[in-house]
CSV table of C-alpha atoms in Angstrom, one decimal:
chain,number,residue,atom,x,y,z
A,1,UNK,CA,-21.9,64.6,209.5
A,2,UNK,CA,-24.4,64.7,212.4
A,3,UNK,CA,-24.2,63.0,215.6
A,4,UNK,CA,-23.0,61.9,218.0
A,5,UNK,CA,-23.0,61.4,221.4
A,6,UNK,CA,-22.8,63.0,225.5
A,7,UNK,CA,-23.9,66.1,223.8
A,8,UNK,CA,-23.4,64.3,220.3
A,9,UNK,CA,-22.4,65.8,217.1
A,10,UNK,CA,-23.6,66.8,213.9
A,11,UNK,CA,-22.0,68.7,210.7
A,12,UNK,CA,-22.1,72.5,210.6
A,13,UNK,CA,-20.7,75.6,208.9
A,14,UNK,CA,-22.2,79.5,209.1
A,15,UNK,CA,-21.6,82.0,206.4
A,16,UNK,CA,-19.3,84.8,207.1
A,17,UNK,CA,-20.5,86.8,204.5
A,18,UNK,CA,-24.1,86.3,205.1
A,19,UNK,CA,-23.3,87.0,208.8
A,20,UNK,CA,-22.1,90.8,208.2
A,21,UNK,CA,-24.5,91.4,205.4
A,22,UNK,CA,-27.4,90.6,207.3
A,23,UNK,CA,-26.7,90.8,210.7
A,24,UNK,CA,-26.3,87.0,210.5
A,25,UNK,CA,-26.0,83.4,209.6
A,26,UNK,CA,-27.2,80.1,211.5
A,27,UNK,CA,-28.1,69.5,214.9
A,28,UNK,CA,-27.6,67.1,216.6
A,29,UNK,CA,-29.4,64.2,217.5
A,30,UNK,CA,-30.7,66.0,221.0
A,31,UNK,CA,-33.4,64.6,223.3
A,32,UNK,CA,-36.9,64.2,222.4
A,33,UNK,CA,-38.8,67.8,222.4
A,34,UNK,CA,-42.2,69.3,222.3
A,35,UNK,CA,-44.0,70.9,220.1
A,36,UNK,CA,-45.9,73.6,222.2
A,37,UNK,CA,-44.3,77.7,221.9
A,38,UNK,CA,-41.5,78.3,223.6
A,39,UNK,CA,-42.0,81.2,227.0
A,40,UNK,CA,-39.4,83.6,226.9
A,41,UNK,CA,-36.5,83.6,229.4
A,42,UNK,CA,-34.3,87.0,228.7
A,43,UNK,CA,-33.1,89.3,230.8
A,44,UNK,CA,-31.7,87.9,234.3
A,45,UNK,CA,-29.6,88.7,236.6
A,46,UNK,CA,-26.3,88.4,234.0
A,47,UNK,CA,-24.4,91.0,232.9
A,48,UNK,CA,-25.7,92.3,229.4
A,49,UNK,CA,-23.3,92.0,226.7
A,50,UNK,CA,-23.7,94.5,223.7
A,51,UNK,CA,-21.7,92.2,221.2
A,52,UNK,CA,-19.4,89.7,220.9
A,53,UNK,CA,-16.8,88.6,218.0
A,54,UNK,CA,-17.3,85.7,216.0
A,55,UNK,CA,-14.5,85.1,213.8
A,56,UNK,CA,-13.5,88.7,213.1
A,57,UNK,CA,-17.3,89.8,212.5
A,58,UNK,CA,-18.9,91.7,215.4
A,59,UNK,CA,-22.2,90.3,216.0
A,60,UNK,CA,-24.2,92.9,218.2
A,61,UNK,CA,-26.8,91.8,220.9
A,62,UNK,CA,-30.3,93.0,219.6
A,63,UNK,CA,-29.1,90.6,216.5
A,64,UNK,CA,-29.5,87.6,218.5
A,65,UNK,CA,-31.5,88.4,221.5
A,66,UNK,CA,-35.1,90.0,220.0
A,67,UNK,CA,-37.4,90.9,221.9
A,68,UNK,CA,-39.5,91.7,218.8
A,69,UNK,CA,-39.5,87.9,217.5
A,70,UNK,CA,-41.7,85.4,219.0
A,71,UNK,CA,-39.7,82.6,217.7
A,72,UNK,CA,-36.6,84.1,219.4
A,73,UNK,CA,-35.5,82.0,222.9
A,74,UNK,CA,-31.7,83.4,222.8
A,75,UNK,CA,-31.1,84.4,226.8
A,76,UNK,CA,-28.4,87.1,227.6
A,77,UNK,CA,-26.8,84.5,228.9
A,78,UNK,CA,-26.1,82.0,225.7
A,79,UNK,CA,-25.3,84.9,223.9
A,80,UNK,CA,-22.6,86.0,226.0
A,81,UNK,CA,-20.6,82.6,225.1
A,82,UNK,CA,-21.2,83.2,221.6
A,83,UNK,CA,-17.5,84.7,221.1
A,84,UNK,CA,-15.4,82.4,223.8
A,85,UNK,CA,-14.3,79.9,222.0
A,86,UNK,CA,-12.7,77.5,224.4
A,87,UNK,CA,-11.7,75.2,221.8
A,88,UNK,CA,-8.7,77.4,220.7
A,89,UNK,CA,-7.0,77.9,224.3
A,90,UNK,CA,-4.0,76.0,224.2
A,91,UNK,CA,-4.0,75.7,227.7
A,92,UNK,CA,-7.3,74.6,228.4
A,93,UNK,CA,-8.7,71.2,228.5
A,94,UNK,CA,-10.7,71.4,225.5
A,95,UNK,CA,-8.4,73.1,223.1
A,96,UNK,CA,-5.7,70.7,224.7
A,97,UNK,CA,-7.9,67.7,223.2
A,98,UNK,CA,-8.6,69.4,220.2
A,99,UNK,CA,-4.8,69.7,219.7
A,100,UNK,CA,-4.1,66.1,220.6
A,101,UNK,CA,-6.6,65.3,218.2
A,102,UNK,CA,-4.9,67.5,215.3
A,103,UNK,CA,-1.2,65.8,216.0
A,104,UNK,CA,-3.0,62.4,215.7
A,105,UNK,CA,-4.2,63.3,212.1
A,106,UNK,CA,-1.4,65.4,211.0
A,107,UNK,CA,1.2,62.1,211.9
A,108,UNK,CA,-1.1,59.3,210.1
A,109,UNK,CA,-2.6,61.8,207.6
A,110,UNK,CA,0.1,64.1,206.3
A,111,UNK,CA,-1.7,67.7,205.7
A,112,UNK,CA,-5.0,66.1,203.9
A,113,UNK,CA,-7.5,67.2,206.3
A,114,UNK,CA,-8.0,71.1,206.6
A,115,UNK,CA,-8.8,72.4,209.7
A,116,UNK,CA,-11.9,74.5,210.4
A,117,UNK,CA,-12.6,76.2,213.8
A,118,UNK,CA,-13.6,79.8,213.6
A,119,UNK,CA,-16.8,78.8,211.7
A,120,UNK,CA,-19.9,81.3,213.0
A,121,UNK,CA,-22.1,79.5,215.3
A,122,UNK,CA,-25.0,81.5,214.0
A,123,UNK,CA,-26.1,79.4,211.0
A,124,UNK,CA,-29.7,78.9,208.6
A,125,UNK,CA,-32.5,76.3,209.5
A,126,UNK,CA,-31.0,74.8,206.2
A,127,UNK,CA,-27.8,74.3,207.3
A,128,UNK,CA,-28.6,72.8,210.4
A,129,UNK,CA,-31.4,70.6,209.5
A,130,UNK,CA,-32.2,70.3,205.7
A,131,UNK,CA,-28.6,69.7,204.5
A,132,UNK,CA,-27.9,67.0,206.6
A,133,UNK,CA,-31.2,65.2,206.3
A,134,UNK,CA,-32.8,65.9,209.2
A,135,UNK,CA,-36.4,65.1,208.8
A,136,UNK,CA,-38.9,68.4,208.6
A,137,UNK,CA,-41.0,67.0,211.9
A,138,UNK,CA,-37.5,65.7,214.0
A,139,UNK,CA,-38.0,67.1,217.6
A,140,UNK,CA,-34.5,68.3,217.2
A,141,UNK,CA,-36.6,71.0,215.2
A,142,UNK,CA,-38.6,72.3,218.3
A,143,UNK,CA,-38.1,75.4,220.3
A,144,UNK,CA,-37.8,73.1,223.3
A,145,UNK,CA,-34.4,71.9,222.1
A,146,UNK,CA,-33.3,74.7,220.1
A,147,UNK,CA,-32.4,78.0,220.5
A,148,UNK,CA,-33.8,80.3,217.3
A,149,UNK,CA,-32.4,83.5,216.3
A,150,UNK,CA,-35.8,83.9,213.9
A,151,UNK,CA,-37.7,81.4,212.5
A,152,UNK,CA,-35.1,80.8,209.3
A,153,UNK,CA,-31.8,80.9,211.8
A,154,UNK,CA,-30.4,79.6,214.5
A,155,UNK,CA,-27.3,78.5,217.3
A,156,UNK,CA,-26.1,75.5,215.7
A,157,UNK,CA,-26.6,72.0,217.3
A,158,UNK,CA,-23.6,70.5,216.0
A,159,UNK,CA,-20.3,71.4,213.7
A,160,UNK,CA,-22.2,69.3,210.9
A,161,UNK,CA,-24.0,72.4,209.9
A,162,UNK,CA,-21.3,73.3,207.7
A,163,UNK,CA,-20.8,70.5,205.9
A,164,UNK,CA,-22.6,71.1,203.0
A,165,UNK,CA,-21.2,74.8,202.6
A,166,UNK,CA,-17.6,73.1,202.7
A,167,UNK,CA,-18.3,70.3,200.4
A,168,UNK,CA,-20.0,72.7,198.1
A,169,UNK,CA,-16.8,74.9,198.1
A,170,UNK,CA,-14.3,72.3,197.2
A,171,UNK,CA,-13.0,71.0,200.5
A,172,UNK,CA,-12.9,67.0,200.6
A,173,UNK,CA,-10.9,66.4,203.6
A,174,UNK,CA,-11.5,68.3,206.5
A,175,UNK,CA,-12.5,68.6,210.4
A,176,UNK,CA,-14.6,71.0,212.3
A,177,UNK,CA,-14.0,72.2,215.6
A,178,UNK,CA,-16.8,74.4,217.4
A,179,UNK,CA,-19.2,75.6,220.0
A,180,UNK,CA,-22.6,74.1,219.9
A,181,UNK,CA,-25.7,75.0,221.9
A,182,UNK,CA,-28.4,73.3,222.6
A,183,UNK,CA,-31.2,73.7,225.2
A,184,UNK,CA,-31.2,70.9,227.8
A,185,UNK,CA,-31.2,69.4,231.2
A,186,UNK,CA,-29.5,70.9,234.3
A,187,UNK,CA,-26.4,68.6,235.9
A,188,UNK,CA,-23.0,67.8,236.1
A,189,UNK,CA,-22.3,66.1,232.3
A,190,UNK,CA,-24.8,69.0,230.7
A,191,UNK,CA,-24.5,72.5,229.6
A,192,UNK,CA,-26.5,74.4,227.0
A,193,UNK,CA,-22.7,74.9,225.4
A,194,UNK,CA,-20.6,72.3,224.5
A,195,UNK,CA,-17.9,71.6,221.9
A,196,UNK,CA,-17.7,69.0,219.1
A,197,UNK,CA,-15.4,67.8,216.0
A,198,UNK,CA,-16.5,66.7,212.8
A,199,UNK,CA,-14.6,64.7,210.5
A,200,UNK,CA,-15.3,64.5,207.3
A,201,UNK,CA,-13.1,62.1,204.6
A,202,UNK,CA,-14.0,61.8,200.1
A,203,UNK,CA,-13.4,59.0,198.0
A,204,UNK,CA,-12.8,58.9,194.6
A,205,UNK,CA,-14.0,56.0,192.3
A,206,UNK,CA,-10.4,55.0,191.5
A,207,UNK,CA,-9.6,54.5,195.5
A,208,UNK,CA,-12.0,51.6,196.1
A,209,UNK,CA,-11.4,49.9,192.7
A,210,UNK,CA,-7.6,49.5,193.1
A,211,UNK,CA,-8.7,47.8,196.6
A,212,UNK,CA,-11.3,45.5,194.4
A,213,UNK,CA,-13.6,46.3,197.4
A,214,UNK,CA,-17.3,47.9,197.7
A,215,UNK,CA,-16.9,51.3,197.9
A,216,UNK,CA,-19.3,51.7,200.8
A,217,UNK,CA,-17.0,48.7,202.4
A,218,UNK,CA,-13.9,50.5,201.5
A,219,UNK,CA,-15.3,53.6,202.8
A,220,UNK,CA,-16.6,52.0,206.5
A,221,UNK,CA,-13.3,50.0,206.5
A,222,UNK,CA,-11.4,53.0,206.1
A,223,UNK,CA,-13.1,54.9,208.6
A,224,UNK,CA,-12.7,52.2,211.4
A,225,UNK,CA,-9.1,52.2,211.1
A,226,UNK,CA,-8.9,55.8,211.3
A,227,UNK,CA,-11.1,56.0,214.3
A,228,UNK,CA,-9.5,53.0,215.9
A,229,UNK,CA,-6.2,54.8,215.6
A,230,UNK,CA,-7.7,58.4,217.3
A,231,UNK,CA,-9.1,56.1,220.3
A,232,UNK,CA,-5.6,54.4,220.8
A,233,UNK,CA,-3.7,58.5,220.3
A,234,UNK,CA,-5.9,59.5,222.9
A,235,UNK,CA,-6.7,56.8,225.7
A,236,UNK,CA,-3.8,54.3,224.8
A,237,UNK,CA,-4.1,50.6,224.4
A,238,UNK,CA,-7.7,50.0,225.5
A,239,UNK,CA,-10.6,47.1,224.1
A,240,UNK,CA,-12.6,48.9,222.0
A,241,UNK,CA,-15.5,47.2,219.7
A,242,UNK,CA,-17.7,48.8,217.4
A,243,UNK,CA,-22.2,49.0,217.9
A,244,UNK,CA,-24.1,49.0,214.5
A,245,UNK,CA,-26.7,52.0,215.1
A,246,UNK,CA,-29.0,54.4,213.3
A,247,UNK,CA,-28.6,58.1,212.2
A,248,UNK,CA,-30.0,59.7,209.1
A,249,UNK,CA,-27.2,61.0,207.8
A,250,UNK,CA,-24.9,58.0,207.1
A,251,UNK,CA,-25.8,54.3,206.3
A,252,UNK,CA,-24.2,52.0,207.5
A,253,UNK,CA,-23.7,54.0,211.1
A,254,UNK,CA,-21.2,52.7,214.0
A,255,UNK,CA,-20.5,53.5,217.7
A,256,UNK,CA,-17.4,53.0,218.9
A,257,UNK,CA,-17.3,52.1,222.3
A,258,UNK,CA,-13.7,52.1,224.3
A,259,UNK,CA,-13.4,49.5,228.0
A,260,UNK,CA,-12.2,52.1,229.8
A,261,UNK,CA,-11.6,51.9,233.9
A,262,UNK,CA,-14.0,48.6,234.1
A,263,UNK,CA,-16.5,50.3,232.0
A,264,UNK,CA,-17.9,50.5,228.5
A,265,UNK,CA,-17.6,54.5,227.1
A,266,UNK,CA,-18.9,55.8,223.6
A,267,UNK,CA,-16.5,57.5,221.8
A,268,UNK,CA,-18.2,58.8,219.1
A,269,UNK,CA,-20.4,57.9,216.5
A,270,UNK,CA,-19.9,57.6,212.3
A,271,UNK,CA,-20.8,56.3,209.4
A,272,UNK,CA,-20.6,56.4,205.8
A,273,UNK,CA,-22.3,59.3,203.8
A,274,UNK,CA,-25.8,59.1,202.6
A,275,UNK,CA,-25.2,59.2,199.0
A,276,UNK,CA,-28.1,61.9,198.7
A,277,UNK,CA,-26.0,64.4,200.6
A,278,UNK,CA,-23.4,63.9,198.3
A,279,UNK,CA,-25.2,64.2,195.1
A,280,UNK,CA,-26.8,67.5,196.2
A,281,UNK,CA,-22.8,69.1,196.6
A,282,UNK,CA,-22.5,67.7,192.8
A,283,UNK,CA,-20.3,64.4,194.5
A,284,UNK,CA,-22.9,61.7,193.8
A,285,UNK,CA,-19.6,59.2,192.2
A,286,UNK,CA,-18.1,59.1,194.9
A,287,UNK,CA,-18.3,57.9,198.4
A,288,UNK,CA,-17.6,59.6,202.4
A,289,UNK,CA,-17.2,58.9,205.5
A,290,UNK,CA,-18.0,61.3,208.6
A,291,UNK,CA,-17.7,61.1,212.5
A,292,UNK,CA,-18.2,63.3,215.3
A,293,UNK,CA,-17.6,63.4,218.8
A,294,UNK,CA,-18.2,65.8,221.7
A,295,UNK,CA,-14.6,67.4,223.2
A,296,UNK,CA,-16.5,67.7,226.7
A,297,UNK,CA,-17.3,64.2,227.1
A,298,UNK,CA,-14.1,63.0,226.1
A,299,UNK,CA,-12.3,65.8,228.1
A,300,UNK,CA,-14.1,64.8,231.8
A,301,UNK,CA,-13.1,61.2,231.5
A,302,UNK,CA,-9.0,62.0,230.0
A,303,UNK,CA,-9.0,64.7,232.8
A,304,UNK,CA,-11.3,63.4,235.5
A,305,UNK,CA,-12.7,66.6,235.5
A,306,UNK,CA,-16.2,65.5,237.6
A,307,UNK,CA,-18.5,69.0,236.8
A,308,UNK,CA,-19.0,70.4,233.2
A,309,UNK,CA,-19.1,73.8,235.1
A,310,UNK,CA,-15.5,73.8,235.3
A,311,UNK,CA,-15.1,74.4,231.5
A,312,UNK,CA,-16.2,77.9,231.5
A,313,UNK,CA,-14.4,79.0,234.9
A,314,UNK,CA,-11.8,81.1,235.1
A,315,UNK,CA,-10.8,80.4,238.6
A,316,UNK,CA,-7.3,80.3,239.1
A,317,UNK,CA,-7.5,76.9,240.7
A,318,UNK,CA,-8.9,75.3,238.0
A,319,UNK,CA,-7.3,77.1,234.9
A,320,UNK,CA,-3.8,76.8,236.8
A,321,UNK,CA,-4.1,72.8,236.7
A,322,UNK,CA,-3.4,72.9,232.5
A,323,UNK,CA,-0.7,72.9,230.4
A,324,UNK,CA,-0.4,73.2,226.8
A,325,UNK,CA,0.0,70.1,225.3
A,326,UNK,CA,-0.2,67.6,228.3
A,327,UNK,CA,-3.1,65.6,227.4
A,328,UNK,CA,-4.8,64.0,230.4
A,329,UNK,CA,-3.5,65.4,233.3
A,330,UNK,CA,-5.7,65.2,236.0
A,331,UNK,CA,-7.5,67.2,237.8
A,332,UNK,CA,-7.1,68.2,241.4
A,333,UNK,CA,-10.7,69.0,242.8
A,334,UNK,CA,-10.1,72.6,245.3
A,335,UNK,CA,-12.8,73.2,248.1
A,336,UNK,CA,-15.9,72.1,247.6
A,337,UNK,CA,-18.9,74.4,248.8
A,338,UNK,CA,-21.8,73.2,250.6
A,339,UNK,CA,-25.1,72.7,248.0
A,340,UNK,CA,-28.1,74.3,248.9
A,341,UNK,CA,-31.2,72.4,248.4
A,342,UNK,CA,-34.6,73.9,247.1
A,343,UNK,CA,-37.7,72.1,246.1
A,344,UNK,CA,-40.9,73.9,243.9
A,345,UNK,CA,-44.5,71.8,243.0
A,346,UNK,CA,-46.8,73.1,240.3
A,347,UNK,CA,-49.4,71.6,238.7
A,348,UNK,CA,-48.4,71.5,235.0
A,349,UNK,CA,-50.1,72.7,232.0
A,350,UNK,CA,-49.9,70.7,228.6
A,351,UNK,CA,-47.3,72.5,227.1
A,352,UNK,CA,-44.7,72.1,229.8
A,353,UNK,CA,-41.6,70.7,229.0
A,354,UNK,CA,-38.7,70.6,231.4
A,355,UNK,CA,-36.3,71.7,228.9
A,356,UNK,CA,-38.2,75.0,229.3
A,357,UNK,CA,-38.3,75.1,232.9
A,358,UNK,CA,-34.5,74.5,233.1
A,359,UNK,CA,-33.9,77.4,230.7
A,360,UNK,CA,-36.0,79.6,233.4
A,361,UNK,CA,-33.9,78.3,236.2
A,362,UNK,CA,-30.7,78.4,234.3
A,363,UNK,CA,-31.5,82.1,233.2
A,364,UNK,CA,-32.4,83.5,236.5
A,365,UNK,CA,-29.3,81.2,238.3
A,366,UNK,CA,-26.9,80.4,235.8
A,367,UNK,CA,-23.6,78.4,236.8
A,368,UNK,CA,-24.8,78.7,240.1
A,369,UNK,CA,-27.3,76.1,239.7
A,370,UNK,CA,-25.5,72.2,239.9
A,371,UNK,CA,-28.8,70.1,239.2
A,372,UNK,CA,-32.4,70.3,238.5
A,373,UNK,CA,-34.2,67.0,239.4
A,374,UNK,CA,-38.0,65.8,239.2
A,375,UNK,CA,-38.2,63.8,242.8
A,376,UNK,CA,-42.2,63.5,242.6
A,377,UNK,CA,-44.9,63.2,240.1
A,378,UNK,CA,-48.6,62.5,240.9
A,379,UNK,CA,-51.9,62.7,238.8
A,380,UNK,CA,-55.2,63.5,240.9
A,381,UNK,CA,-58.5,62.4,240.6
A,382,UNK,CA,-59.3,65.7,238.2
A,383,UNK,CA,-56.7,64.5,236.0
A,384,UNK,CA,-54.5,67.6,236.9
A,385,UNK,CA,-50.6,66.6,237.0
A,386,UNK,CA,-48.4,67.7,239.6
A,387,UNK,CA,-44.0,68.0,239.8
A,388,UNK,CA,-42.0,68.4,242.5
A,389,UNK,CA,-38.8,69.2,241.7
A,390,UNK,CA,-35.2,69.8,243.5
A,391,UNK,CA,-33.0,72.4,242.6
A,392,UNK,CA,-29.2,72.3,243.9
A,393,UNK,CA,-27.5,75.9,244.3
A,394,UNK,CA,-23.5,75.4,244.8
A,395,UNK,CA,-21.1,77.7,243.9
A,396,UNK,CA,-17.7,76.0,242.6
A,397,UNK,CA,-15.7,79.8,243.6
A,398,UNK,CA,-17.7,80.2,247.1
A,399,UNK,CA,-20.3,79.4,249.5
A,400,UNK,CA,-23.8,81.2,248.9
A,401,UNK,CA,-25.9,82.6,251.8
A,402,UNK,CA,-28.9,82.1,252.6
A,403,UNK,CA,-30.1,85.2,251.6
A,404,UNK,CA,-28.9,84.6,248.2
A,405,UNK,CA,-30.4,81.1,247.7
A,406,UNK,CA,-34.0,82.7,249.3
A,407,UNK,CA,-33.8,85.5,247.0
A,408,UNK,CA,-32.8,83.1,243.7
A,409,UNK,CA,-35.7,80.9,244.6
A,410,UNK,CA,-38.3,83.4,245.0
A,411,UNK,CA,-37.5,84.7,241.6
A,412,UNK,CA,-37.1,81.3,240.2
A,413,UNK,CA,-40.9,80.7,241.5
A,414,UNK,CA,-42.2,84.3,240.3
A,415,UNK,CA,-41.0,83.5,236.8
A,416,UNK,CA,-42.0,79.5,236.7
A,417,UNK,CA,-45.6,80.9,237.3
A,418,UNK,CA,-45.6,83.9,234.9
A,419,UNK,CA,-44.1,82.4,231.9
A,420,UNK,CA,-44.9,78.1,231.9
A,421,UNK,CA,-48.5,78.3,232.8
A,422,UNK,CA,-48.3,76.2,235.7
A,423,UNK,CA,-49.9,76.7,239.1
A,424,UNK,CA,-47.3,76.8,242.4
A,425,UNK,CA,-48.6,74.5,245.4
């Protein structure tokens, strides 16, 4: 399915076999986008990689970063996480979830959901949009939100993408671990890589009429006590209560929210099927129900883990903190260096988007950069628009120099001019 959540989820699943014979393969419900062409934001200060391994293919660089393509927006810097796969390290925090997850589904649902988690990330327009109903003019379409390979493939936005591909090959049961990328803001619960599950769960005609129920009840039925089950696995015996909502994908839709340390937290979001998605993979008698839920989200609050940052460090002090298989221990927060604080103002043009100026920030500063935040905005008489916003530099390994900070913020400033159309003040 599609959705849902902190970095929601969708349903996704790339093509091997298209992936090696052409070079390659390629939702979510993301944040509101424009329209305008995206500016280009390769080549930064990162280290180049030449190709990474998705799933026993090797996917080279100049297949995913193109210089050539004017639809391309792949940085050095995505592409480098294509082949890292947190989700399957047993001893970090998100393949530690993912695993919890598993055990819950394996106990209560004895080997009838296959496991998928070495599905490419690199997927078609089709898969990522048209197979899971997402409407041709959705801003989750835009460059501004999402990063193209070409115009006909890109990173998928959620594991949803390859739901179609699975349903079409026989697979009725099943749940979809991945990375996901999507272009976004800059602070400490966002990152243009995340991770999500999809479940995905078939009836057949003679499973609701044995109940005597609806089949779309039995179907949203089902799929409460399922998730309802997951929540209690994972946070224990908490209040939950479920939100009717609205995706495109499944009708009725649900949020389940969980009362969790004198708060209110989404879990994830459901639904049952759209009956149009399961006609076109030849299932239109029968009757599904999906979820999806972001393993980041979930993984800060089980492991009070306060900076999405932390996922992709490999600093001793962080990776030494996790065990396989101990769900929810929590984290012990090492040293914390001193931010550095630097503000820029330009008046804006009518295609900026701050999506786009984050991407420039995040390509010339990467991990290095905590927060991007607009603290002024002021129209003159002229009608000319101006920003202000802060940027926050803090290392979580070290403290950065002056120097350093300077020298990030002059380039930050150079290419904020040169590729947004936007005039510095």
């Amino acid at each position: 399915m599609t959705i849902f959540s902190v970095q929601s989820t969708i349903f996704t699943r790339a093509s091997v076999a298209i992936l090696s014979s052409n070079g390659l393969n390629r939702f979510s419900f993301a944040s509101s986008f424009s329209s305008s062409p995206l500016p280009k934001t390769k080549k930064r200060r990162f280290p180049i990689v030449s190709a990474v391994d998705i799933g026993g293919v090797t996917v080279a660089r100049n297949d995913v970063v193109r210089d050539d393509d004017p639809t391309n927006n792949v940085p050095d810097s995505i592409f480098s996480k294509l082949g890292m796969q947190l989700h399957r390290r047993d001893k970090h925090p998100i393949g530690i979830l993912k695993n919890a997850i598993y055990d819950y589904f394996d106990s209560n649902y004895a080997k009838q959901f296959e496991k998928f988690e070495d599905l490419s990330p690199i997927v078609t327009t089709k898969q990522n949009f048209d197979d899971v109903l997402v409407p041709a003019d959705h801003v989750s379409r835009s460059l501004n939100d999402t990063y193209y390979v070409d115009s006909q493939t890109v990173l998928r936005c959620h594991t949803s993408a390859h739901q179609a591909e699975l349903l079409r090959e026989g697979h009725r049961r099943f749940l979809v671990t991945g990375d996901v990328y999507r272009r976004d803001s800059i602070d400490s619960t966002h990152y243009p890589v995340f991770h999500q599950m999809e479940g995905f769960c078939v009836f057949s005609p003679g499973d609701w009429n044995e109940s005597g129920k609806d089949s779309t009840l039995y179907a949203a039925e089902d799929l409460k006590k399922c998730l309802e089950g997951l929540a209690s696995h994972l946070f224990g015996g908490v209040e939950m209560r479920w939100v009717d909502t609205y995706f495109p994908f499944t009708e009725p839709s649900f949020e389940l929210e969980i009362y969790f340390k004198e708060d209110w937290l989404e879990v994830l979001g459901c639904g049952v099927t759209e009956q149009r998605i399961l006609k076109q993979s030849g299932l239109e008698n029968n009757v599904a129900w999906a979820f999806g839920l972001g393993l980041e989200r979930l993984a800060m609050v089980l492991f009070d883990i306060p900076d999405i940052r932390l996922f992709w460090s490999d600093d001793e002090r962080f990776t030494s903190q996790f065990k396989k298989g101990e769900l929810g221990v929590k984290f012990k927060p090492f040293s914390k260096y001193p931010p550095c604080y630097k503000d820029i103002s330009f008046w804006i043009s009518e295609s900026f988007t701050e999506n786009n100026f984050c991407e420039v920030v995040r390509g010339i500063a990467g991990d290095l950069v905590e927060e991007v935040k607009l603290i002024d905005s002021f129209t003159n008489k002229k009608g000319m628009t101006s920003h202000c916003y802060r940027i926050v530099f803090r290392s979580m390994e070290r403290s950065l120099t002056d120097e350093e900070v300077n020298d990030l913020q002059s380039k930050v400033r150079d290419e904020v001019q040169r590729k947004l159309n936007v005039e510095l003040r």
